[in-house]
mmCIF file with all atom_site columns, C-alpha atoms in Angstrom:
data_model
loop_
_atom_site.group_PDB
_atom_site.id
_atom_site.type_symbol
_atom_site.label_atom_id
_atom_site.label_alt_id
_atom_site.label_comp_id
_atom_site.label_asym_id
_atom_site.label_entity_id
_atom_site.label_seq_id
_atom_site.pdbx_PDB_ins_code
_atom_site.Cartn_x
_atom_site.Cartn_y
_atom_site.Cartn_z
_atom_site.occupancy
_atom_site.B_iso_or_equiv
_atom_site.pdbx_formal_charge
_atom_site.auth_seq_id
_atom_site.auth_comp_id
_atom_site.auth_asym_id
_atom_site.auth_atom_id
_atom_site.pdbx_PDB_model_num
ATOM 1   C CA . UNK B 1 1   ? 5.527   20.085  -12.751 1.00 54.00 ? 1   UNK B CA 1
ATOM 2   C CA . UNK B 1 2   ? 3.117   22.289  -10.920 1.00 65.00 ? 2   UNK B CA 1
ATOM 3   C CA . UNK B 1 3   ? 2.421   21.403  -7.250  1.00 76.00 ? 3   UNK B CA 1
ATOM 4   C CA . UNK B 1 4   ? -0.473  19.233  -6.904  1.00 86.00 ? 4   UNK B CA 1
ATOM 5   C CA . UNK B 1 5   ? -3.298  20.996  -4.550  1.00 90.00 ? 5   UNK B CA 1
ATOM 6   C CA . UNK B 1 6   ? -6.068  19.732  -2.817  1.00 90.00 ? 6   UNK B CA 1
ATOM 7   C CA . UNK B 1 7   ? -8.712  21.602  -0.840  1.00 92.00 ? 7   UNK B CA 1
ATOM 8   C CA . UNK B 1 8   ? -9.946  20.308  2.684   1.00 92.00 ? 8   UNK B CA 1
ATOM 9   C CA . UNK B 1 9   ? -12.174 21.620  5.335   1.00 88.00 ? 9   UNK B CA 1
ATOM 10  C CA . UNK B 1 10  ? -12.084 21.503  8.954   1.00 87.00 ? 10  UNK B CA 1
ATOM 11  C CA . UNK B 1 11  ? -14.353 18.604  10.258  1.00 85.00 ? 11  UNK B CA 1
ATOM 12  C CA . UNK B 1 12  ? -16.268 19.654  13.297  1.00 79.00 ? 12  UNK B CA 1
ATOM 13  C CA . UNK B 1 13  ? -17.774 16.300  14.306  1.00 69.00 ? 13  UNK B CA 1
ATOM 14  C CA . UNK B 1 14  ? -16.772 12.646  14.364  1.00 70.00 ? 14  UNK B CA 1
ATOM 15  C CA . UNK B 1 15  ? -18.216 9.225   14.610  1.00 66.00 ? 15  UNK B CA 1
ATOM 16  C CA . UNK B 1 16  ? -19.736 6.607   12.391  1.00 70.00 ? 16  UNK B CA 1
ATOM 17  C CA . UNK B 1 17  ? -22.811 8.446   11.667  1.00 70.00 ? 17  UNK B CA 1
ATOM 18  C CA . UNK B 1 18  ? -21.284 11.629  10.747  1.00 72.00 ? 18  UNK B CA 1
ATOM 19  C CA . UNK B 1 19  ? -19.066 9.660   8.380   1.00 73.00 ? 19  UNK B CA 1
ATOM 20  C CA . UNK B 1 20  ? -21.741 7.892   6.573   1.00 75.00 ? 20  UNK B CA 1
ATOM 21  C CA . UNK B 1 21  ? -23.706 11.159  6.265   1.00 79.00 ? 21  UNK B CA 1
ATOM 22  C CA . UNK B 1 22  ? -20.504 12.726  4.710   1.00 80.00 ? 22  UNK B CA 1
ATOM 23  C CA . UNK B 1 23  ? -20.062 9.893   2.187   1.00 79.00 ? 23  UNK B CA 1
ATOM 24  C CA . UNK B 1 24  ? -23.913 10.023  1.259   1.00 81.00 ? 24  UNK B CA 1
ATOM 25  C CA . UNK B 1 25  ? -23.389 13.902  0.480   1.00 84.00 ? 25  UNK B CA 1
ATOM 26  C CA . UNK B 1 26  ? -20.078 13.171  -1.557  1.00 81.00 ? 26  UNK B CA 1
ATOM 27  C CA . UNK B 1 27  ? -17.517 14.071  1.024   1.00 87.00 ? 27  UNK B CA 1
ATOM 28  C CA . UNK B 1 28  ? -14.838 11.768  2.398   1.00 88.00 ? 28  UNK B CA 1
ATOM 29  C CA . UNK B 1 29  ? -13.471 12.104  5.973   1.00 90.00 ? 29  UNK B CA 1
ATOM 30  C CA . UNK B 1 30  ? -9.844  12.608  6.593   1.00 91.00 ? 30  UNK B CA 1
ATOM 31  C CA . UNK B 1 31  ? -7.446  13.377  9.266   1.00 92.00 ? 31  UNK B CA 1
ATOM 32  C CA . UNK B 1 32  ? -3.850  15.376  9.093   1.00 94.00 ? 32  UNK B CA 1
ATOM 33  C CA . UNK B 1 33  ? -0.945  14.127  11.273  1.00 92.00 ? 33  UNK B CA 1
ATOM 34  C CA . UNK B 1 34  ? 0.863   17.301  11.966  1.00 85.00 ? 34  UNK B CA 1
ATOM 35  C CA . UNK B 1 35  ? 4.645   17.578  13.140  1.00 77.00 ? 35  UNK B CA 1
ATOM 36  C CA . UNK B 1 36  ? 4.392   17.410  16.665  1.00 73.00 ? 36  UNK B CA 1
ATOM 37  C CA . UNK B 1 37  ? 0.949   18.804  16.698  1.00 69.00 ? 37  UNK B CA 1
ATOM 38  C CA . UNK B 1 38  ? -2.661  17.429  17.581  1.00 77.00 ? 38  UNK B CA 1
ATOM 39  C CA . UNK B 1 39  ? -4.490  15.501  14.597  1.00 88.00 ? 39  UNK B CA 1
ATOM 40  C CA . UNK B 1 40  ? -6.723  17.871  12.679  1.00 89.00 ? 40  UNK B CA 1
ATOM 41  C CA . UNK B 1 41  ? -10.001 16.056  11.234  1.00 90.00 ? 41  UNK B CA 1
ATOM 42  C CA . UNK B 1 42  ? -10.867 17.205  7.828   1.00 92.00 ? 42  UNK B CA 1
ATOM 43  C CA . UNK B 1 43  ? -13.442 16.581  5.133   1.00 91.00 ? 43  UNK B CA 1
ATOM 44  C CA . UNK B 1 44  ? -12.610 16.405  1.424   1.00 91.00 ? 44  UNK B CA 1
ATOM 45  C CA . UNK B 1 45  ? -14.777 16.720  -1.910  1.00 88.00 ? 45  UNK B CA 1
ATOM 46  C CA . UNK B 1 46  ? -14.996 13.272  -3.217  1.00 87.00 ? 46  UNK B CA 1
ATOM 47  C CA . UNK B 1 47  ? -14.985 14.143  -7.025  1.00 88.00 ? 47  UNK B CA 1
ATOM 48  C CA . UNK B 1 48  ? -11.860 16.374  -6.342  1.00 89.00 ? 48  UNK B CA 1
ATOM 49  C CA . UNK B 1 49  ? -10.040 13.492  -4.674  1.00 87.00 ? 49  UNK B CA 1
ATOM 50  C CA . UNK B 1 50  ? -10.790 10.952  -7.280  1.00 85.00 ? 50  UNK B CA 1
ATOM 51  C CA . UNK B 1 51  ? -9.565  13.344  -10.016 1.00 86.00 ? 51  UNK B CA 1
ATOM 52  C CA . UNK B 1 52  ? -6.402  13.861  -8.123  1.00 87.00 ? 52  UNK B CA 1
ATOM 53  C CA . UNK B 1 53  ? -5.797  10.280  -7.511  1.00 85.00 ? 53  UNK B CA 1
ATOM 54  C CA . UNK B 1 54  ? -6.556  9.207   -11.041 1.00 82.00 ? 54  UNK B CA 1
ATOM 55  C CA . UNK B 1 55  ? -3.246  11.227  -12.259 1.00 72.00 ? 55  UNK B CA 1
ATOM 56  C CA . UNK B 1 56  ? -1.258  8.288   -10.675 1.00 72.00 ? 56  UNK B CA 1
ATOM 57  C CA . UNK B 1 57  ? 1.216   10.774  -9.024  1.00 77.00 ? 57  UNK B CA 1
ATOM 58  C CA . UNK B 1 58  ? -0.790  11.814  -5.952  1.00 80.00 ? 58  UNK B CA 1
ATOM 59  C CA . UNK B 1 59  ? 0.305   8.923   -3.821  1.00 79.00 ? 59  UNK B CA 1
ATOM 60  C CA . UNK B 1 60  ? 4.174   9.561   -4.144  1.00 81.00 ? 60  UNK B CA 1
ATOM 61  C CA . UNK B 1 61  ? 4.207   13.321  -4.637  1.00 86.00 ? 61  UNK B CA 1
ATOM 62  C CA . UNK B 1 62  ? 4.164   16.318  -2.076  1.00 90.00 ? 62  UNK B CA 1
ATOM 63  C CA . UNK B 1 63  ? 0.544   17.693  -2.031  1.00 91.00 ? 63  UNK B CA 1
ATOM 64  C CA . UNK B 1 64  ? -0.411  21.247  -1.237  1.00 92.00 ? 64  UNK B CA 1
ATOM 65  C CA . UNK B 1 65  ? -3.316  20.803  1.202   1.00 92.00 ? 65  UNK B CA 1
ATOM 66  C CA . UNK B 1 66  ? -5.253  23.880  1.474   1.00 91.00 ? 66  UNK B CA 1
ATOM 67  C CA . UNK B 1 67  ? -7.018  23.765  4.626   1.00 91.00 ? 67  UNK B CA 1
ATOM 68  C CA . UNK B 1 68  ? -10.177 26.412  4.902   1.00 82.00 ? 68  UNK B CA 1
ATOM 69  C CA . UNK B 1 69  ? -11.330 27.493  8.243   1.00 64.00 ? 69  UNK B CA 1
ATOM 70  C CA . UNK B 1 70  ? -13.851 30.291  8.299   1.00 57.00 ? 70  UNK B CA 1
ATOM 71  C CA . UNK B 1 71  ? -12.520 33.089  6.332   1.00 56.00 ? 71  UNK B CA 1
ATOM 72  C CA . UNK B 1 72  ? -8.781  31.729  6.623   1.00 67.00 ? 72  UNK B CA 1
ATOM 73  C CA . UNK B 1 73  ? -6.799  29.159  4.513   1.00 77.00 ? 73  UNK B CA 1
ATOM 74  C CA . UNK B 1 74  ? -3.734  27.579  5.661   1.00 84.00 ? 74  UNK B CA 1
ATOM 75  C CA . UNK B 1 75  ? -1.433  25.521  3.254   1.00 89.00 ? 75  UNK B CA 1
ATOM 76  C CA . UNK B 1 76  ? 0.415   22.550  4.552   1.00 91.00 ? 76  UNK B CA 1
ATOM 77  C CA . UNK B 1 77  ? 2.840   20.205  2.580   1.00 93.00 ? 77  UNK B CA 1
ATOM 78  C CA . UNK B 1 78  ? 1.677   16.494  2.938   1.00 93.00 ? 78  UNK B CA 1
ATOM 79  C CA . UNK B 1 79  ? 1.932   13.233  1.927   1.00 93.00 ? 79  UNK B CA 1
ATOM 80  C CA . UNK B 1 80  ? -0.759  10.623  1.688   1.00 91.00 ? 80  UNK B CA 1
ATOM 81  C CA . UNK B 1 81  ? -0.016  8.239   4.595   1.00 90.00 ? 81  UNK B CA 1
ATOM 82  C CA . UNK B 1 82  ? -3.083  5.808   4.095   1.00 90.00 ? 82  UNK B CA 1
ATOM 83  C CA . UNK B 1 83  ? -6.075  5.411   1.852   1.00 89.00 ? 83  UNK B CA 1
ATOM 84  C CA . UNK B 1 84  ? -8.837  3.071   3.219   1.00 87.00 ? 84  UNK B CA 1
ATOM 85  C CA . UNK B 1 85  ? -11.236 1.846   0.440   1.00 84.00 ? 85  UNK B CA 1
ATOM 86  C CA . UNK B 1 86  ? -14.464 -0.173  0.611   1.00 77.00 ? 86  UNK B CA 1
ATOM 87  C CA . UNK B 1 87  ? -13.433 -3.886  0.219   1.00 77.00 ? 87  UNK B CA 1
ATOM 88  C CA . UNK B 1 88  ? -16.071 -4.498  -2.685  1.00 76.00 ? 88  UNK B CA 1
ATOM 89  C CA . UNK B 1 89  ? -16.982 -1.196  -3.934  1.00 73.00 ? 89  UNK B CA 1
ATOM 90  C CA . UNK B 1 90  ? -14.912 1.482   -5.781  1.00 72.00 ? 90  UNK B CA 1
ATOM 91  C CA . UNK B 1 91  ? -14.995 4.275   -3.346  1.00 77.00 ? 91  UNK B CA 1
ATOM 92  C CA . UNK B 1 92  ? -12.807 5.832   -0.735  1.00 85.00 ? 92  UNK B CA 1
ATOM 93  C CA . UNK B 1 93  ? -13.774 5.360   3.038   1.00 84.00 ? 93  UNK B CA 1
ATOM 94  C CA . UNK B 1 94  ? -11.172 7.528   4.515   1.00 87.00 ? 94  UNK B CA 1
ATOM 95  C CA . UNK B 1 95  ? -7.763  9.270   3.871   1.00 92.00 ? 95  UNK B CA 1
ATOM 96  C CA . UNK B 1 96  ? -4.787  10.114  6.124   1.00 93.00 ? 96  UNK B CA 1
ATOM 97  C CA . UNK B 1 97  ? -2.316  12.899  5.394   1.00 93.00 ? 97  UNK B CA 1
ATOM 98  C CA . UNK B 1 98  ? 1.113   13.294  6.935   1.00 93.00 ? 98  UNK B CA 1
ATOM 99  C CA . UNK B 1 99  ? 2.601   16.790  7.172   1.00 93.00 ? 99  UNK B CA 1
ATOM 100 C CA . UNK B 1 100 ? 6.320   17.106  6.041   1.00 92.00 ? 100 UNK B CA 1
ATOM 101 C CA . UNK B 1 101 ? 9.056   19.646  5.840   1.00 92.00 ? 101 UNK B CA 1
ATOM 102 C CA . UNK B 1 102 ? 10.646  20.154  2.614   1.00 92.00 ? 102 UNK B CA 1
ATOM 103 C CA . UNK B 1 103 ? 14.009  20.492  4.043   1.00 93.00 ? 103 UNK B CA 1
ATOM 104 C CA . UNK B 1 104 ? 14.021  17.290  5.693   1.00 92.00 ? 104 UNK B CA 1
ATOM 105 C CA . UNK B 1 105 ? 14.557  13.630  4.462   1.00 94.00 ? 105 UNK B CA 1
ATOM 106 C CA . UNK B 1 106 ? 12.006  11.225  4.547   1.00 92.00 ? 106 UNK B CA 1
ATOM 107 C CA . UNK B 1 107 ? 11.253  7.472   4.217   1.00 91.00 ? 107 UNK B CA 1
ATOM 108 C CA . UNK B 1 108 ? 8.483   6.364   1.756   1.00 90.00 ? 108 UNK B CA 1
ATOM 109 C CA . UNK B 1 109 ? 7.697   3.266   -0.246  1.00 90.00 ? 109 UNK B CA 1
ATOM 110 C CA . UNK B 1 110 ? 7.796   3.413   -4.022  1.00 91.00 ? 110 UNK B CA 1
ATOM 111 C CA . UNK B 1 111 ? 6.303   1.176   -6.600  1.00 92.00 ? 111 UNK B CA 1
ATOM 112 C CA . UNK B 1 112 ? 8.738   -1.017  -8.583  1.00 94.00 ? 112 UNK B CA 1
ATOM 113 C CA . UNK B 1 113 ? 8.065   -0.880  -12.528 1.00 94.00 ? 113 UNK B CA 1
ATOM 114 C CA . UNK B 1 114 ? 9.487   -3.586  -14.945 1.00 95.00 ? 114 UNK B CA 1
ATOM 115 C CA . UNK B 1 115 ? 10.964  -2.386  -18.358 1.00 94.00 ? 115 UNK B CA 1
ATOM 116 C CA . UNK B 1 116 ? 11.234  -4.771  -21.335 1.00 93.00 ? 116 UNK B CA 1
ATOM 117 C CA . UNK B 1 117 ? 10.594  -8.264  -21.898 1.00 93.00 ? 117 UNK B CA 1
ATOM 118 C CA . UNK B 1 118 ? 12.911  -10.733 -20.164 1.00 93.00 ? 118 UNK B CA 1
ATOM 119 C CA . UNK B 1 119 ? 14.666  -13.270 -22.732 1.00 92.00 ? 119 UNK B CA 1
ATOM 120 C CA . UNK B 1 120 ? 14.526  -15.926 -20.211 1.00 92.00 ? 120 UNK B CA 1
ATOM 121 C CA . UNK B 1 121 ? 10.670  -15.635 -20.013 1.00 93.00 ? 121 UNK B CA 1
ATOM 122 C CA . UNK B 1 122 ? 10.607  -15.804 -23.943 1.00 92.00 ? 122 UNK B CA 1
ATOM 123 C CA . UNK B 1 123 ? 12.657  -19.032 -23.697 1.00 91.00 ? 123 UNK B CA 1
ATOM 124 C CA . UNK B 1 124 ? 9.860   -20.440 -21.328 1.00 92.00 ? 124 UNK B CA 1
ATOM 125 C CA . UNK B 1 125 ? 10.755  -19.241 -17.880 1.00 92.00 ? 125 UNK B CA 1
ATOM 126 C CA . UNK B 1 126 ? 8.805   -17.628 -15.378 1.00 94.00 ? 126 UNK B CA 1
ATOM 127 C CA . UNK B 1 127 ? 9.062   -14.522 -13.723 1.00 94.00 ? 127 UNK B CA 1
ATOM 128 C CA . UNK B 1 128 ? 8.721   -14.333 -9.963  1.00 94.00 ? 128 UNK B CA 1
ATOM 129 C CA . UNK B 1 129 ? 8.106   -10.742 -8.581  1.00 92.00 ? 129 UNK B CA 1
ATOM 130 C CA . UNK B 1 130 ? 8.845   -10.549 -4.844  1.00 91.00 ? 130 UNK B CA 1
ATOM 131 C CA . UNK B 1 131 ? 8.684   -7.114  -4.175  1.00 90.00 ? 131 UNK B CA 1
ATOM 132 C CA . UNK B 1 132 ? 6.416   -4.531  -5.876  1.00 92.00 ? 132 UNK B CA 1
ATOM 133 C CA . UNK B 1 133 ? 7.646   -1.844  -3.522  1.00 92.00 ? 133 UNK B CA 1
ATOM 134 C CA . UNK B 1 134 ? 10.981  -0.595  -2.426  1.00 93.00 ? 134 UNK B CA 1
ATOM 135 C CA . UNK B 1 135 ? 11.722  1.756   0.740   1.00 92.00 ? 135 UNK B CA 1
ATOM 136 C CA . UNK B 1 136 ? 13.669  4.741   -0.208  1.00 94.00 ? 136 UNK B CA 1
ATOM 137 C CA . UNK B 1 137 ? 14.768  7.742   1.598   1.00 95.00 ? 137 UNK B CA 1
ATOM 138 C CA . UNK B 1 138 ? 15.223  11.229  -0.025  1.00 95.00 ? 138 UNK B CA 1
ATOM 139 C CA . UNK B 1 139 ? 14.091  15.042  0.168   1.00 94.00 ? 139 UNK B CA 1
ATOM 140 C CA . UNK B 1 140 ? 10.434  15.358  -0.650  1.00 91.00 ? 140 UNK B CA 1
ATOM 141 C CA . UNK B 1 141 ? 10.972  17.036  -3.893  1.00 88.00 ? 141 UNK B CA 1
ATOM 142 C CA . UNK B 1 142 ? 13.323  13.947  -5.054  1.00 91.00 ? 142 UNK B CA 1
ATOM 143 C CA . UNK B 1 143 ? 10.586  11.285  -4.341  1.00 91.00 ? 143 UNK B CA 1
ATOM 144 C CA . UNK B 1 144 ? 10.502  9.317   -7.604  1.00 91.00 ? 144 UNK B CA 1
ATOM 145 C CA . UNK B 1 145 ? 7.336   8.183   -9.114  1.00 89.00 ? 145 UNK B CA 1
ATOM 146 C CA . UNK B 1 146 ? 8.700   4.573   -9.470  1.00 91.00 ? 146 UNK B CA 1
ATOM 147 C CA . UNK B 1 147 ? 11.946  2.433   -9.315  1.00 94.00 ? 147 UNK B CA 1
ATOM 148 C CA . UNK B 1 148 ? 12.350  1.042   -13.067 1.00 94.00 ? 148 UNK B CA 1
ATOM 149 C CA . UNK B 1 149 ? 14.023  -2.286  -13.499 1.00 95.00 ? 149 UNK B CA 1
ATOM 150 C CA . UNK B 1 150 ? 15.060  -3.198  -16.945 1.00 95.00 ? 150 UNK B CA 1
ATOM 151 C CA . UNK B 1 151 ? 14.565  -7.019  -17.265 1.00 95.00 ? 151 UNK B CA 1
ATOM 152 C CA . UNK B 1 152 ? 15.160  -7.450  -21.017 1.00 95.00 ? 152 UNK B CA 1
ATOM 153 C CA . UNK B 1 153 ? 18.665  -9.086  -20.595 1.00 94.00 ? 153 UNK B CA 1
ATOM 154 C CA . UNK B 1 154 ? 17.652  -11.627 -17.701 1.00 95.00 ? 154 UNK B CA 1
ATOM 155 C CA . UNK B 1 155 ? 17.983  -15.249 -18.616 1.00 95.00 ? 155 UNK B CA 1
ATOM 156 C CA . UNK B 1 156 ? 16.628  -18.328 -16.789 1.00 94.00 ? 156 UNK B CA 1
ATOM 157 C CA . UNK B 1 157 ? 18.409  -18.369 -13.317 1.00 94.00 ? 157 UNK B CA 1
ATOM 158 C CA . UNK B 1 158 ? 19.146  -14.555 -13.235 1.00 95.00 ? 158 UNK B CA 1
ATOM 159 C CA . UNK B 1 159 ? 17.758  -12.367 -10.360 1.00 95.00 ? 159 UNK B CA 1
ATOM 160 C CA . UNK B 1 160 ? 17.814  -8.917  -9.251  1.00 95.00 ? 160 UNK B CA 1
ATOM 161 C CA . UNK B 1 161 ? 18.687  -8.117  -5.617  1.00 94.00 ? 161 UNK B CA 1
ATOM 162 C CA . UNK B 1 162 ? 18.022  -4.672  -4.096  1.00 92.00 ? 162 UNK B CA 1
ATOM 163 C CA . UNK B 1 163 ? 21.553  -3.846  -3.664  1.00 90.00 ? 163 UNK B CA 1
ATOM 164 C CA . UNK B 1 164 ? 22.015  -4.065  -7.349  1.00 91.00 ? 164 UNK B CA 1
ATOM 165 C CA . UNK B 1 165 ? 19.344  -1.373  -8.280  1.00 93.00 ? 165 UNK B CA 1
ATOM 166 C CA . UNK B 1 166 ? 20.836  2.010   -9.158  1.00 91.00 ? 166 UNK B CA 1
ATOM 167 C CA . UNK B 1 167 ? 18.304  4.644   -7.815  1.00 91.00 ? 167 UNK B CA 1
ATOM 168 C CA . UNK B 1 168 ? 17.837  8.146   -9.144  1.00 91.00 ? 168 UNK B CA 1
ATOM 169 C CA . UNK B 1 169 ? 19.937  10.780  -8.063  1.00 92.00 ? 169 UNK B CA 1
ATOM 170 C CA . UNK B 1 170 ? 19.379  11.963  -4.131  1.00 93.00 ? 170 UNK B CA 1
ATOM 171 C CA . UNK B 1 171 ? 17.493  8.692   -3.607  1.00 95.00 ? 171 UNK B CA 1
ATOM 172 C CA . UNK B 1 172 ? 18.962  5.954   -1.186  1.00 93.00 ? 172 UNK B CA 1
ATOM 173 C CA . UNK B 1 173 ? 17.230  2.356   -1.547  1.00 92.00 ? 173 UNK B CA 1
ATOM 174 C CA . UNK B 1 174 ? 17.670  0.593   1.940   1.00 84.00 ? 174 UNK B CA 1
ATOM 175 C CA . UNK B 1 175 ? 19.241  -2.679  1.616   1.00 76.00 ? 175 UNK B CA 1
ATOM 176 C CA . UNK B 1 176 ? 20.024  -3.771  5.277   1.00 74.00 ? 176 UNK B CA 1
ATOM 177 C CA . UNK B 1 177 ? 18.627  -6.969  4.294   1.00 75.00 ? 177 UNK B CA 1
ATOM 178 C CA . UNK B 1 178 ? 19.672  -7.870  0.510   1.00 82.00 ? 178 UNK B CA 1
ATOM 179 C CA . UNK B 1 179 ? 16.526  -9.378  -0.423  1.00 89.00 ? 179 UNK B CA 1
ATOM 180 C CA . UNK B 1 180 ? 15.435  -10.711 -3.971  1.00 93.00 ? 180 UNK B CA 1
ATOM 181 C CA . UNK B 1 181 ? 13.461  -8.426  -5.926  1.00 94.00 ? 181 UNK B CA 1
ATOM 182 C CA . UNK B 1 182 ? 12.534  -10.768 -8.721  1.00 95.00 ? 182 UNK B CA 1
ATOM 183 C CA . UNK B 1 183 ? 13.854  -14.012 -10.410 1.00 95.00 ? 183 UNK B CA 1
ATOM 184 C CA . UNK B 1 184 ? 13.601  -15.684 -13.690 1.00 94.00 ? 184 UNK B CA 1
ATOM 185 C CA . UNK B 1 185 ? 13.171  -19.404 -12.818 1.00 93.00 ? 185 UNK B CA 1
ATOM 186 C CA . UNK B 1 186 ? 12.621  -22.331 -15.124 1.00 88.00 ? 186 UNK B CA 1
ATOM 187 C CA . UNK B 1 187 ? 9.540   -24.218 -15.022 1.00 74.00 ? 187 UNK B CA 1
ATOM 188 C CA . UNK B 1 188 ? 11.126  -27.403 -13.647 1.00 61.00 ? 188 UNK B CA 1
ATOM 189 C CA . UNK B 1 189 ? 12.616  -25.489 -10.650 1.00 50.00 ? 189 UNK B CA 1
ATOM 190 C CA . UNK B 1 190 ? 9.594   -24.059 -9.988  1.00 50.00 ? 190 UNK B CA 1
ATOM 191 C CA . UNK B 1 191 ? 7.709   -27.355 -9.816  1.00 52.00 ? 191 UNK B CA 1
ATOM 192 C CA . UNK B 1 192 ? 10.371  -28.417 -7.511  1.00 53.00 ? 192 UNK B CA 1
ATOM 193 C CA . UNK B 1 193 ? 10.058  -25.666 -5.284  1.00 54.00 ? 193 UNK B CA 1
ATOM 194 C CA . UNK B 1 194 ? 6.252   -26.452 -5.062  1.00 55.00 ? 194 UNK B CA 1
ATOM 195 C CA . UNK B 1 195 ? 6.966   -30.119 -4.234  1.00 51.00 ? 195 UNK B CA 1
ATOM 196 C CA . UNK B 1 196 ? 9.340   -29.332 -1.602  1.00 59.00 ? 196 UNK B CA 1
ATOM 197 C CA . UNK B 1 197 ? 7.188   -26.887 0.019   1.00 56.00 ? 197 UNK B CA 1
ATOM 198 C CA . UNK B 1 198 ? 4.357   -29.552 0.226   1.00 56.00 ? 198 UNK B CA 1
ATOM 199 C CA . UNK B 1 199 ? 6.739   -32.054 1.709   1.00 52.00 ? 199 UNK B CA 1
ATOM 200 C CA . UNK B 1 200 ? 7.666   -29.686 4.446   1.00 55.00 ? 200 UNK B CA 1
ATOM 201 C CA . UNK B 1 201 ? 4.251   -28.677 5.367   1.00 55.00 ? 201 UNK B CA 1
ATOM 202 C CA . UNK B 1 202 ? 3.386   -32.294 5.507   1.00 56.00 ? 202 UNK B CA 1
ATOM 203 C CA . UNK B 1 203 ? 6.196   -32.878 7.763   1.00 52.00 ? 203 UNK B CA 1
ATOM 204 C CA . UNK B 1 204 ? 5.235   -30.285 10.109  1.00 49.00 ? 204 UNK B CA 1
ATOM 205 C CA . UNK B 1 205 ? 1.863   -31.806 10.621  1.00 49.00 ? 205 UNK B CA 1
ATOM 206 C CA . UNK B 1 206 ? 1.563   -33.824 14.108  1.00 46.00 ? 206 UNK B CA 1
ATOM 207 C CA . UNK B 1 207 ? 1.681   -37.629 14.023  1.00 45.00 ? 207 UNK B CA 1
ATOM 208 C CA . UNK B 1 208 ? -1.655  -39.447 15.076  1.00 42.00 ? 208 UNK B CA 1
ATOM 209 C CA . UNK B 1 209 ? -1.116  -42.814 16.753  1.00 39.00 ? 209 UNK B CA 1
ATOM 210 C CA . UNK B 1 210 ? -4.155  -44.927 16.918  1.00 42.00 ? 210 UNK B CA 1
ATOM 211 C CA . UNK B 1 211 ? -4.248  -47.680 19.887  1.00 43.00 ? 211 UNK B CA 1
ATOM 212 C CA . UNK B 1 212 ? -5.544  -50.954 19.213  1.00 47.00 ? 212 UNK B CA 1
ATOM 213 C CA . UNK B 1 213 ? -8.758  -52.246 20.891  1.00 45.00 ? 213 UNK B CA 1
ATOM 214 C CA . UNK B 1 214 ? -6.731  -54.719 23.058  1.00 48.00 ? 214 UNK B CA 1
ATOM 215 C CA . UNK B 1 215 ? -4.459  -51.999 24.259  1.00 45.00 ? 215 UNK B CA 1
ATOM 216 C CA . UNK B 1 216 ? -7.473  -49.664 25.212  1.00 45.00 ? 216 UNK B CA 1
ATOM 217 C CA . UNK B 1 217 ? -9.229  -52.512 27.052  1.00 46.00 ? 217 UNK B CA 1
ATOM 218 C CA . UNK B 1 218 ? -5.905  -53.345 28.822  1.00 47.00 ? 218 UNK B CA 1
ATOM 219 C CA . UNK B 1 219 ? -5.724  -49.677 29.850  1.00 44.00 ? 219 UNK B CA 1
ATOM 220 C CA . UNK B 1 220 ? -9.286  -49.642 31.421  1.00 44.00 ? 220 UNK B CA 1
ATOM 221 C CA . UNK B 1 221 ? -8.179  -52.790 33.774  1.00 43.00 ? 221 UNK B CA 1
#
């Protein structure tokens, strides 16, 4: 697959007013975190960025960020570090990039994708999906788009823990804490868990003791 490329320009000014004007002009403020270097403020074309993100691969793949500065253009290998979106409207406020070295391993979060239909769910069970991302380490050119888990054979009572997942070649999934990624539970078990949680919540509330009128009057004496 050809490398994903994105063009950026150096942003000379900063501040909320400048950022608002950029967005009105169809631009997105951004910043590049370098390797041991000072951060570089950037500005991106909104349409170009939206087109890149719509492909679904930009958030986990290495990008070739082409930075124009006067008549020169430098190219950096980067990963998207954070995307800040408007809470109600469908547009991006700001984006952070992290420069990387292609010959060094890095740690990133990769989405979990489920494959198939669980027979336990077909029989009336419920799927509880606890982790939708997994932390993996690998070289930049080996970052998987997702970690796929086939749930077709999972019955009620079955679960998938992180240590049981076989990652793609060259990828290490961290499982220092062997947490449950997903489970198939019966409807009765799920209801019991909800009741237990409600009981525990009630037991943690402080006890309020009301004193009688006679006791209060005696205290005043």
